[in-house]
Every structure is written in C-alpha cells, then in structure tokens.
Coordinates of C-alpha atoms in Angstrom, one line a residue:
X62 CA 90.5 -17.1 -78.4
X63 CA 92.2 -13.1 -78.6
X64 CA 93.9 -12.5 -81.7
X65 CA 96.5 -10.1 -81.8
X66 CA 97.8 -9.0 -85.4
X67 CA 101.1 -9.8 -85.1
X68 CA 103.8 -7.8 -86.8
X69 CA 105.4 -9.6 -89.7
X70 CA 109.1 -9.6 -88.4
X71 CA 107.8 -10.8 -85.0
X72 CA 105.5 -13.5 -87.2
X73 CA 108.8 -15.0 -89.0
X74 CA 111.3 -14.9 -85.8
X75 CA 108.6 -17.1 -83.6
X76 CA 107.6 -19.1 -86.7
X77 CA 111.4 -20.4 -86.9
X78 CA 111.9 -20.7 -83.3
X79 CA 108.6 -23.1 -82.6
X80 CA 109.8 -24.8 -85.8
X81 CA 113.1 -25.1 -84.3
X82 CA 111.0 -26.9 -81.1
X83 CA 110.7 -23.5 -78.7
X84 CA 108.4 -22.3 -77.1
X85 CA 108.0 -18.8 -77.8
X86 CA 105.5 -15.4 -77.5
X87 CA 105.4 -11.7 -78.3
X88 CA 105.8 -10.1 -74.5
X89 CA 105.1 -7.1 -72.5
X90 CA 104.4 -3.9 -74.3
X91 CA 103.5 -4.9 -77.5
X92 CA 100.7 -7.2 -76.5
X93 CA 99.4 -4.5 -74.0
X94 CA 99.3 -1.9 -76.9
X95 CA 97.7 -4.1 -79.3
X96 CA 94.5 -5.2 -76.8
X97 CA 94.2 -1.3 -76.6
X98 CA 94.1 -1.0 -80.1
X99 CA 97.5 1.1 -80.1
X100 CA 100.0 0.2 -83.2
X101 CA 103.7 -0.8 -80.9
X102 CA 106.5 0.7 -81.0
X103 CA 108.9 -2.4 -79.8
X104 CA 108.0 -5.8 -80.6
X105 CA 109.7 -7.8 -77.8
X106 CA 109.7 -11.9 -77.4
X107 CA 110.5 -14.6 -75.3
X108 CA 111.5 -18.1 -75.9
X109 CA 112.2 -21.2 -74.0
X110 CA 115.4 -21.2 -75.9
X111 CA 118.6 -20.6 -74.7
X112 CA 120.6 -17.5 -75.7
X113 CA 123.4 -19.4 -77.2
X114 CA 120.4 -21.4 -79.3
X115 CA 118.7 -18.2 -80.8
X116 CA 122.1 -17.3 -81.7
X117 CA 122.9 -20.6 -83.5
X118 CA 119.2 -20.7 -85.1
X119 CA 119.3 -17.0 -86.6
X120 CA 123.3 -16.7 -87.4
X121 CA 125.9 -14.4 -86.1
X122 CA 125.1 -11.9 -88.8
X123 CA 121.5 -11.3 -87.8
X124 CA 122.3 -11.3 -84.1
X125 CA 123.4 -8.6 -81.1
X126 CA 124.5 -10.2 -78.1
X127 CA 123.3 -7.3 -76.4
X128 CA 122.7 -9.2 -72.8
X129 CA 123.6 -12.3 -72.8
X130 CA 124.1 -13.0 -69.0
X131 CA 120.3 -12.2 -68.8
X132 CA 119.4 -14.1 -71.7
X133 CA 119.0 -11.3 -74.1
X134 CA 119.4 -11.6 -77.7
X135 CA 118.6 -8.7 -80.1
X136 CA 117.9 -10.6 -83.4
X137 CA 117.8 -7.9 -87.0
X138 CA 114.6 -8.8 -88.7
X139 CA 113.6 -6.9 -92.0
X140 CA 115.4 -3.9 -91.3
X141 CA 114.0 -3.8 -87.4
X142 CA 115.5 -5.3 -83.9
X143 CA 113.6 -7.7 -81.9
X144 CA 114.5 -8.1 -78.4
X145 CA 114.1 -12.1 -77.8
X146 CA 115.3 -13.0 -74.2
X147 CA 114.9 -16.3 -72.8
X148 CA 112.2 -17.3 -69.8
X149 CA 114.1 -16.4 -66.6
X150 CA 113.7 -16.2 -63.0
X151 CA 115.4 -13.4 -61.1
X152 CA 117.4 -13.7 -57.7
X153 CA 117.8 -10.7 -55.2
X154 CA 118.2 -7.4 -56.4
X155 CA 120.5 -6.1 -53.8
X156 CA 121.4 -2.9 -55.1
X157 CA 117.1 -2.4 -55.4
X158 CA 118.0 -2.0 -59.3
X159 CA 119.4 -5.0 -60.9
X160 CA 119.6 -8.4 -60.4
X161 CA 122.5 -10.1 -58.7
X162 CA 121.1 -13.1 -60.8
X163 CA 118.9 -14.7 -63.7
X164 CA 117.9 -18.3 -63.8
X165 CA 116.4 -20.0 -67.1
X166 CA 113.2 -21.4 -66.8
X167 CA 111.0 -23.5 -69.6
X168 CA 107.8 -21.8 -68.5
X169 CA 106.4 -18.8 -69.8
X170 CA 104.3 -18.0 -67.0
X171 CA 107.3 -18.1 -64.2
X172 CA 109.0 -15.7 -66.4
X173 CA 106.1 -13.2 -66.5
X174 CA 105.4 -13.5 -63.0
X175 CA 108.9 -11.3 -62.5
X176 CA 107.1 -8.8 -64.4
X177 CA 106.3 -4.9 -62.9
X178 CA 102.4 -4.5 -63.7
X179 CA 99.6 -6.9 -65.0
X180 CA 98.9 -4.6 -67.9
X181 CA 102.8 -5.6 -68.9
X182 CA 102.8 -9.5 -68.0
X183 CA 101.1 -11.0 -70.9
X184 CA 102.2 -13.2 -73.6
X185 CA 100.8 -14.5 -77.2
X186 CA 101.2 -16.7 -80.0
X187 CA 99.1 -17.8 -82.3
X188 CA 99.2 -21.3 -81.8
X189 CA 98.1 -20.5 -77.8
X190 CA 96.3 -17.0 -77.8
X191 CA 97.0 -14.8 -74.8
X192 CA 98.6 -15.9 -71.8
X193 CA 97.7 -13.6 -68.8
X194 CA 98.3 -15.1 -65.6
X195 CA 98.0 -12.3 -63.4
X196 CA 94.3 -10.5 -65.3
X197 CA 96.3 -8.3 -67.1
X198 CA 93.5 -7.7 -69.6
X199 CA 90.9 -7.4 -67.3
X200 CA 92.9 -4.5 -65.5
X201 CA 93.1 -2.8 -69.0
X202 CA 89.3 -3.3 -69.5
X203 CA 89.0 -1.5 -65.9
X204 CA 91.7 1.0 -67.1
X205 CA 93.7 0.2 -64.0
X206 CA 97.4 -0.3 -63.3
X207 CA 98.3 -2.8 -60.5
X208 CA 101.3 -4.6 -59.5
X209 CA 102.2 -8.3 -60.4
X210 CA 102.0 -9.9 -57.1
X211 CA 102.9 -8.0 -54.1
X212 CA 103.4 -4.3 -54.8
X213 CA 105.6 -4.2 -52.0
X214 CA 108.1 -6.9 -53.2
X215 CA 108.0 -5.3 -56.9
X216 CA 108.9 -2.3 -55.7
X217 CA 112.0 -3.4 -53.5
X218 CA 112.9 -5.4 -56.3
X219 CA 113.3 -2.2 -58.5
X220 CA 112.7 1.2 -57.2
X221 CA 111.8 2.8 -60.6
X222 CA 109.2 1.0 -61.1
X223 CA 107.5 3.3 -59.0
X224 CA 108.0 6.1 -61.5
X225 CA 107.3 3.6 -64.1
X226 CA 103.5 3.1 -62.0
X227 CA 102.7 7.0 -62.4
X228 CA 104.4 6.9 -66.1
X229 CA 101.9 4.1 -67.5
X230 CA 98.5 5.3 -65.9
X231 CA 99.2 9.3 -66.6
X232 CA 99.9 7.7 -70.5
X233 CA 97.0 6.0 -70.6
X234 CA 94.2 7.9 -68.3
X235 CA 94.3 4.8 -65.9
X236 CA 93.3 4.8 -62.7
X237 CA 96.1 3.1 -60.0
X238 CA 95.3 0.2 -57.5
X239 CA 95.2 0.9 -54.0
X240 CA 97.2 -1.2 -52.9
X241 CA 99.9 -1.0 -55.7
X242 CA 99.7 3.2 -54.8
X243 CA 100.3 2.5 -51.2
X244 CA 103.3 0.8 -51.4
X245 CA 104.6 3.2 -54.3
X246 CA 104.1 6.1 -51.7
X247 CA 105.4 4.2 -48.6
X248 CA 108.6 3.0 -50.7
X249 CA 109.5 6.6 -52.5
X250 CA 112.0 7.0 -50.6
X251 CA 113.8 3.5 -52.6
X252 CA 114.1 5.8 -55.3
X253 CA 117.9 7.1 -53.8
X254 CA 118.8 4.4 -55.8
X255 CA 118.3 5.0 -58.9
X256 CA 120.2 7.0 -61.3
X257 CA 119.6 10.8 -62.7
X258 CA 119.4 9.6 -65.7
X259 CA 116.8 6.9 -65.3
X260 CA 114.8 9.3 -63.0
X261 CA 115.2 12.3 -65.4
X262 CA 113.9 9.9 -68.3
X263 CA 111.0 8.1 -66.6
X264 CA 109.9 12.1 -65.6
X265 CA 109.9 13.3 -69.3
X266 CA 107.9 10.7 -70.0
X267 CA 105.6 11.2 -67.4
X268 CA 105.6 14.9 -68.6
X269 CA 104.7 14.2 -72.0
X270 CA 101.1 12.3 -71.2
X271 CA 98.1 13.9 -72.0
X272 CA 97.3 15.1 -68.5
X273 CA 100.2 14.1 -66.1
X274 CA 99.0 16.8 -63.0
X275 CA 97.3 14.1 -61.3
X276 CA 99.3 11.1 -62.0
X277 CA 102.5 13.9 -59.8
X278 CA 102.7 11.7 -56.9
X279 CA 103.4 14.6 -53.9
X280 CA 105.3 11.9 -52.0
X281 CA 107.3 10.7 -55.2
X282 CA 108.0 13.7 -56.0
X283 CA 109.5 15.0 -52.8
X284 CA 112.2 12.5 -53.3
X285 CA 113.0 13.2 -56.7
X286 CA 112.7 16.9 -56.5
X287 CA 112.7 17.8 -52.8
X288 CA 113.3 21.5 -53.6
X289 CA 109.4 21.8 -55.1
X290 CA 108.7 20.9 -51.5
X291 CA 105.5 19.5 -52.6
X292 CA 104.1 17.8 -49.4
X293 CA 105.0 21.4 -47.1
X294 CA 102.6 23.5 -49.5
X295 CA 100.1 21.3 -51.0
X296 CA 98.4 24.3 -52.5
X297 CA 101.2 25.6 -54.5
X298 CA 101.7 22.4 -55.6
X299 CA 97.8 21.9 -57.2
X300 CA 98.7 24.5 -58.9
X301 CA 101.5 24.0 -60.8
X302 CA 99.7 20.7 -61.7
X303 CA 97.0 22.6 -62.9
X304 CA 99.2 24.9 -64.9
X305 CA 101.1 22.0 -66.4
X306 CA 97.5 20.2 -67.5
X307 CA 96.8 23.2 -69.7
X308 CA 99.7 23.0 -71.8
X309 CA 99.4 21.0 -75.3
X310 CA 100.5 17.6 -74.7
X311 CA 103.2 17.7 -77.5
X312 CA 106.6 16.4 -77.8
X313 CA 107.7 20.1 -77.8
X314 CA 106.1 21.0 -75.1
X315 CA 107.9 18.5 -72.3
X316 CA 109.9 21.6 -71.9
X317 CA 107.4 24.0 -70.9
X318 CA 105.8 21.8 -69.3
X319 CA 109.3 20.9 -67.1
X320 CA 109.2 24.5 -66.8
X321 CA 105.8 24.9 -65.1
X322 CA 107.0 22.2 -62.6
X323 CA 110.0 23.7 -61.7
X324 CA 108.4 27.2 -61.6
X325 CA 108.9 27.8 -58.0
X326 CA 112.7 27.3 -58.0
X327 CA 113.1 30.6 -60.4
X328 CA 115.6 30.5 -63.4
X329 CA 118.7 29.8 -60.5
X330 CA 116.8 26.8 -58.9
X331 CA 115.7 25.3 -62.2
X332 CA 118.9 25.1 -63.4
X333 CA 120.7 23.2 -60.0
X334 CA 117.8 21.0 -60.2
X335 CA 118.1 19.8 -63.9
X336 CA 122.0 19.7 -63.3
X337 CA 121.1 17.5 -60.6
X338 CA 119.1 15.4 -62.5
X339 CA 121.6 14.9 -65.5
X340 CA 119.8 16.7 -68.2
X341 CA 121.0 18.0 -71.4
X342 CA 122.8 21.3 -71.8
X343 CA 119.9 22.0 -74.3
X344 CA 117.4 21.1 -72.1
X345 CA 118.4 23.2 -69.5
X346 CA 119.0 26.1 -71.3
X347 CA 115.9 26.1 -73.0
X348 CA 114.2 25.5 -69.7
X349 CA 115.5 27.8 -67.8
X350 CA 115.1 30.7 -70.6
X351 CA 111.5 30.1 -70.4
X352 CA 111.9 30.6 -66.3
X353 CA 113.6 33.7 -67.4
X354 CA 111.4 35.2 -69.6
X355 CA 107.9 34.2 -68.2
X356 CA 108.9 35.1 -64.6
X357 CA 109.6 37.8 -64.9
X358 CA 113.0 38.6 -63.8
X359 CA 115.5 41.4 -65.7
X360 CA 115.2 40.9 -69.6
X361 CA 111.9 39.5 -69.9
X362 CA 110.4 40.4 -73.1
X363 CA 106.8 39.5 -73.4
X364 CA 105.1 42.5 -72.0
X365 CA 106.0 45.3 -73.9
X366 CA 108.0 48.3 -73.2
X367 CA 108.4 51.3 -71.1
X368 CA 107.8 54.8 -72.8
X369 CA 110.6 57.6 -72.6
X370 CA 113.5 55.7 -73.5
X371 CA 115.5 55.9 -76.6
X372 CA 115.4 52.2 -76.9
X373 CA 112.2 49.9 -75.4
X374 CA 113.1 48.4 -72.4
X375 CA 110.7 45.2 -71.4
X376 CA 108.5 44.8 -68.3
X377 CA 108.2 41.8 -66.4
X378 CA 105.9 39.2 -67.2
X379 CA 103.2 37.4 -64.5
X380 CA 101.9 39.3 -61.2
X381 CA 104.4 42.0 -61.4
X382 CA 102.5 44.0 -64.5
X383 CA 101.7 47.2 -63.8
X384 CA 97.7 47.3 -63.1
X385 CA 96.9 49.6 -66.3
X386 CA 98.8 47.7 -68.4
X387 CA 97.6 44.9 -70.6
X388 CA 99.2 41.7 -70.2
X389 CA 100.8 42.1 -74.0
X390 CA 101.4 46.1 -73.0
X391 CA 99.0 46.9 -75.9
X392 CA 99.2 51.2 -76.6
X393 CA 95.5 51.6 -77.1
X394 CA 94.8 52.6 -80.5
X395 CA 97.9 50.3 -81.9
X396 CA 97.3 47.3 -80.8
X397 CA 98.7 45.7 -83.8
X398 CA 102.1 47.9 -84.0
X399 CA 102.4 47.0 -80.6
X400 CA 102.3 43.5 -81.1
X401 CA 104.6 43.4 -84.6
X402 CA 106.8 45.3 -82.2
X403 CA 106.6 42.8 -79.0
X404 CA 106.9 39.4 -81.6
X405 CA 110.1 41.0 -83.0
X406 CA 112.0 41.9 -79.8
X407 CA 111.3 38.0 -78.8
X408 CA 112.1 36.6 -82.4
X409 CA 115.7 39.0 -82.1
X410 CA 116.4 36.8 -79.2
X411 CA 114.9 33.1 -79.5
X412 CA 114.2 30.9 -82.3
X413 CA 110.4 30.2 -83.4
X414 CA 110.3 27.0 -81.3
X415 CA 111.1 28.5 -77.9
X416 CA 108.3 31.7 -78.4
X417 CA 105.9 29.1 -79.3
X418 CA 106.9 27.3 -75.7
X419 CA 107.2 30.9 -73.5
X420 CA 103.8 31.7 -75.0
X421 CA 102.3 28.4 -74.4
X422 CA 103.4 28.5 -70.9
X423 CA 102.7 31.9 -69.9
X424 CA 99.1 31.3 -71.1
X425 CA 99.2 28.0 -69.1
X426 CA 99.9 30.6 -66.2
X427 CA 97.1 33.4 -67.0
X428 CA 94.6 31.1 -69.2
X429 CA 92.4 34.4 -68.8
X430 CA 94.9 35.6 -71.3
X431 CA 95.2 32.8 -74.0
X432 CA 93.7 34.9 -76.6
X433 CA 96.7 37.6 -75.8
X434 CA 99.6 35.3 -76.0
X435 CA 98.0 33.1 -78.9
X436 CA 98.2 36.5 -80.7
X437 CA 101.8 36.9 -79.8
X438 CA 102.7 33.2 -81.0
X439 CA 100.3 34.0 -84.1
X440 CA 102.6 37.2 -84.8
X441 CA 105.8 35.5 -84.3
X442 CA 105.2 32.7 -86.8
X443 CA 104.2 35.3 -89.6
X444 CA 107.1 37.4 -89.3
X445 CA 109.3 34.2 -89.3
X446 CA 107.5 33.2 -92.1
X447 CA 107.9 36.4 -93.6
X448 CA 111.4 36.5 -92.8
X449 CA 111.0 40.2 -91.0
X450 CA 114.2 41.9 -89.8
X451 CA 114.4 41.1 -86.0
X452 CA 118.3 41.0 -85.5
X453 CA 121.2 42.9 -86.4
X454 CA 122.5 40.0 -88.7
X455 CA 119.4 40.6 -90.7
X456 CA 119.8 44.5 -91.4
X457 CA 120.2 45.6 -95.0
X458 CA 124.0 47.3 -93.8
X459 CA 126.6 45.7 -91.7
X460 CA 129.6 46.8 -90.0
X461 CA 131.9 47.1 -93.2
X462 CA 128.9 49.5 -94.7
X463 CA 128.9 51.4 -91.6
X464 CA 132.3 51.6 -91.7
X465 CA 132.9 52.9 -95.5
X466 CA 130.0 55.5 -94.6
X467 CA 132.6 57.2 -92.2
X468 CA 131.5 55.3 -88.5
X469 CA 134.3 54.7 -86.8
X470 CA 135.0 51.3 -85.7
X471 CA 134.7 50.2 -82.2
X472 CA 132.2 50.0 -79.4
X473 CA 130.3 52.8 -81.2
X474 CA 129.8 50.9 -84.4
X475 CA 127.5 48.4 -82.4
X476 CA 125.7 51.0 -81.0
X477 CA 125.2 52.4 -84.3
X478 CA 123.8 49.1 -85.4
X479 CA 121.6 48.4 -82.5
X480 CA 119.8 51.8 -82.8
X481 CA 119.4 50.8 -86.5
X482 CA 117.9 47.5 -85.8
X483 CA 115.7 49.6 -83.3
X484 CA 114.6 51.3 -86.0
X485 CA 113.3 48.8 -88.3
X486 CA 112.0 47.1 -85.6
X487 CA 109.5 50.1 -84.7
X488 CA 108.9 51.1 -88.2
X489 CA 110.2 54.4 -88.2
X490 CA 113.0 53.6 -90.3
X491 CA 112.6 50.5 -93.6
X492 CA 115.3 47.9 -93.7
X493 CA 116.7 49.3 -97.1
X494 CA 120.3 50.3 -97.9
X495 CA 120.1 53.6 -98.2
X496 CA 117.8 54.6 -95.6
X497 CA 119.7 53.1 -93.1
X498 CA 123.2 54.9 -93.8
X499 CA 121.7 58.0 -93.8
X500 CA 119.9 57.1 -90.7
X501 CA 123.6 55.7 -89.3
X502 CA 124.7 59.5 -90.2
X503 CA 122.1 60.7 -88.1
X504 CA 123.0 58.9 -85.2
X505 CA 126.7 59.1 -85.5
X506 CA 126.1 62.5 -85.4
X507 CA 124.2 63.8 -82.4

C-alpha cells in the first residue's frame, strides 16, 4: 500500500473526523506533491461529513465558514488552516466558471471525479492508502498531465482550467495529453469568461516555472493577449519564448520575464495590456521601466554615453547600438571607469532589484553578451553595497549649502546640483564638502 507522510495537523483533523464516524482523506495538491517527493504548501481534505457537522465536531472557535454553500469549511489547526469540504457533485456551470449547484455525496470517488487533472484527483488516508480512480499516479510516473474524464466537458465546465493545464505541466516539466491539449486549443476561446484577475494570476504562475516557453500555448495565448499576435507571426513568437527560457526562474524574475513576453507591444502596449489584465500599479510600472530601458527608447541608460556633451547622455539599448560601439559603450582603455560610470547613472534612477531585472533581461535578449551585462549587475551591487554617491540626495552638500555659499535659489540651484552629482559620478570631482562648494562656485560662475 503508498504511504504518504501526512502532516501532523492534517493527521489530528482526519483522526477526529473517522473517530467521529466520517469518512475522510487528504485531497488534491497535497497528495500529488508528496508522490513527487515535493514538501505541500496546502494540506486540503475531504470528508463524508456535512459542513454543519465539521463545524459542530471542531467548535466555532476553530472554524471559518469560508464556503459553506459548497461545503467548505476552513478548520485552524496548530497555527495553520485546513481546507475540509465535504464530497460533492457539481451541476451545470452556466456561466463556464462556477457552479450553479453542489450536491453532497458519501463517496469519495464521485467527488474526485469532478476534479480538473488526474495528477489532482487523488485521495489518502491511512486506514485506506491512495485512492486514484482516474491513474493519477501513473500519469505522474509518465510525467503527463491529462484531463479527468472528457477534456472537453472539463473544460466547458471551467475555462481556466485550460490555463491551469499549461500552468501544472510548465511547473513540473510534464508533458500534456493529446487529447486533453486538443480540447484546451479548440476551447481557448472559453477563456472570455474568465476574469483579469484569474487570468493575470494563472499567467504569473505559468511565468514563474522553470522553462515556461514551451508550455505558451500560441492559441491560448491569442485569447488572453491578442495584441502579441502570436499565431500571425509564429517566428517572432519562438522567440520571445526563447528569450524568456533564458531568464533565471526566480520569484523576482516573473517581471522580466512578463517583460520579455510583452516585448513586442513597446513600453505604450505593455502597459494597456497589463491594465487590461488587472495588474498591480507596481507591476506595471516595474514592467514597463524595463520595456523602457532595454528597448531602447529616449532615456535608456544601459549603453553608455555620447562624448561632447557637458553631461552624458545615454544610447539606446538592443539593435539600435551604433556598430563600433560595445554593447556596455566600453572607452577602450577604461573599461572599468566606464562601467563604475554606466552602474551609477542606472543605480541614480532604479533601485538594486530592478538593475538586476533590466540586466537579466537584456542578456536574455543578446545571450552573446551575458558576460557584459553580468558585469554591469556585478558593478551595481558593489556600489550599492558600498553605498556610492549615485543621486543628488546622496551628495556631501544640499540646497541649503548651496545656498549659504552664495547660489541663488531657483531653477539654477538644481542645475548646480545636477552638474555636481555629474561630477562625482565621473570622478572628476570627490563627494566631500569642500570640494564640491568650490566646485558649485565654479559652475555658478561661468
């Protein structure tokens, strides 16, 4: 018989419901993750009893009523929450999201045959082992992810399930059934149904898998992001896939990689398109800043400067470099001036976090370049580290000093301190007091 180490709080809540004379399992995700060997996040169960008789069993104190009219209780074990709902049967889902009705059933196996994928319809105890109706664990063991029943039908039933299908295989590295994959494909267009919100969550997700490129359904996608146009040009769309494989699958890095999707739309585009689908203010900003600055548009500041003005201006990033010059602008000779220089104009504008994304992405872009923009990244954490003087706030004098030192106030006083801060960050003048005012003097003069 499988044995599943079951977590303690889990352990005690189905211990007191089979004592109570339930039937009862740990469900769905947790049983899935523990036949991979993966420690769960969730521990959900089910139970033959009624909502109103977990209620009664655990006391009001230890219990959330959190869906009640779909037999959901959320019972506080040891400082976590259990999910416990009772075995149900589900009528139509008319609005292909929700359904217009549950029905209570004393069978485990009728209530996981409601279930999305195989891999996610399993059930254990310890008195009975695993229950896998559908060859749930055989599909793990052939790292595949295939519908419960007809594909078709699940689909209808719920349209994000088909985001959910290209969500758990990309997670995992599975491998999706043919038939399940067909219907997912032929059903995309379902997806009108379902919210931003869901949609924008179930893509992070999908984002955040170790190589999601391939697991970018073309015909999915087209109804969730029809601007990417990713059936009309195929190639593009490899691509962009490609890009976002090579960026580290971190947390962190679900922006960039957001960013390398959306890359075609331009910092405009990428923004109506997050708008559209409901994502943070945060989000957005951050990804379209990394639109901005790696695609080269005006203010781009990863590739250096132009010579001959009195302060740096940046050239654009990606195919638009000037042939002769590296892609970090290097000054042969200075390579490492140049660099201290380039890491400082970025750090004066963004925070550590989003240099170590633009680098990561632009690399992604030109991985003939990796060592160049690891070098930037390298740069920018030890002057952060260092706590090097890359913005005005961070200058030796401020306005007040200026000020006593004869500047006059006004627009000229800025000036004054940008073309300080230019300065020190160029090394021809240190960020101390004194050499500063009398540089300010310098400048106020001519």
């Amino acid at each position: 018989m499988t044995t599943i180490k079951l977590d303690p709080g889990a352990a005690l809540l189905l211990d007191a419901l089979h004592g109570a004379g339930h039937a009862a399992y740990a469900v769905g995700g947790c049983v899935r993750d523990s036949l991979l060997g993966l420690a769960p996040h969730d521990w959900d169960l089910c139970t033959s009893a009624r909502p109103e008789q977990v209620m009664a069993l655990f006391g009001e104190e230890k219990c959330i009523p959190t869906g009640l009219q779909h037999g959901t209780v959320t019972v506080k074990q040891g400082g976590r929450l259990y999910e416990t709902t009772t075995f149900r049967t589900e009528g139509a889902y008319s609005d292909g999201r929700h359904p217009d009705a549950v029905c209570f059933v004393p069978d485990v196996r009728e209530d996981l045959a409601r279930r999305d994928f195989t891999i996610n319809a399993m059930a254990y105890s310890a008195e009975e082992g695993l229950i896998d109706p559908f060859g749930g664990r055989d599909d793990l063991a052939a790292h595949l992810v295939r519908a419960v029943g007809e594909p078709e039908r699940r689909f209808e039933e719920d349209a994000l399930r088909i985001l959910r299908l290209y969500r758990f295989a990309a997670r995992f590295g599975f491998a999706i059934d043919p038939a399940t994959g067909a219907a997912a494909r032929a059903l995309g267009p379902h997806l009108d149904c379902v919210s931003a919100e869901r949609i924008q969550e179930e893509l992070l997700k999908l984002l955040a898998a170790p190589r999601p490129g391939s697991y970018l359904e073309p015909a999915v996608l087209a109804v969730v992001l029809p601007e990417l146009e990713p059936e009309k040009q195929p190639e593009r769309f490899a691509e962009l896939c490609r890009t976002i494989d090579r960026i580290e699958p971190t947390a962190e890095n679900v922006p960039t990689r957001l960013a390398a999707l959306l890359w075609p739309l331009g910092e405009a585009g990428a923004r109506k398109a997050l708008r559209k689908l409901k994502c943070s203010n945060a989000l957005t900003d951050e990804v379209t800043a990394l639109e901005r600055e790696a695609g080269g548009g005006a203010g781009s500041f990863l590739l250096g400067h132009e010579s001959g003005h009195s302060i740096a201006r940046p050239i654009a990033c990606g195919n638009r470099v000037p042939p002769q010059r590296t892609v970090l602008g290097e000054t042969p000779g200075t390579p490492n001036t140049t660099l201290t220089v380039q890491a400082k104009r970025l750090l004066g504008r963004y925070e550590l976090p989003t240099i170590k994304r633009l680098t990561a992405l632009c690399s992604a872009r030109h991985p003939e370049q990796t060592g160049a923009f690891a070098a930037l990244r390298a740069e920018a954490e030890q002057l952060t580290a260092e706590n090097a003087c890359c913005r005005v706030s961070q200058l030796a004098v401020n306005g007040r000093d200026l000020m006593a030192a004869g500047v006059r106030p006004g627009p000229g006083l800025r000036q004054v301190l940008n073309a300080l801060l230019e300065a020190v960050i160029t090394g021809q003048t240190p960020n101390e007091k004194d050499a500063l005012l009398a540089a300010a003097a310098q400048f106020s003069a001519s």
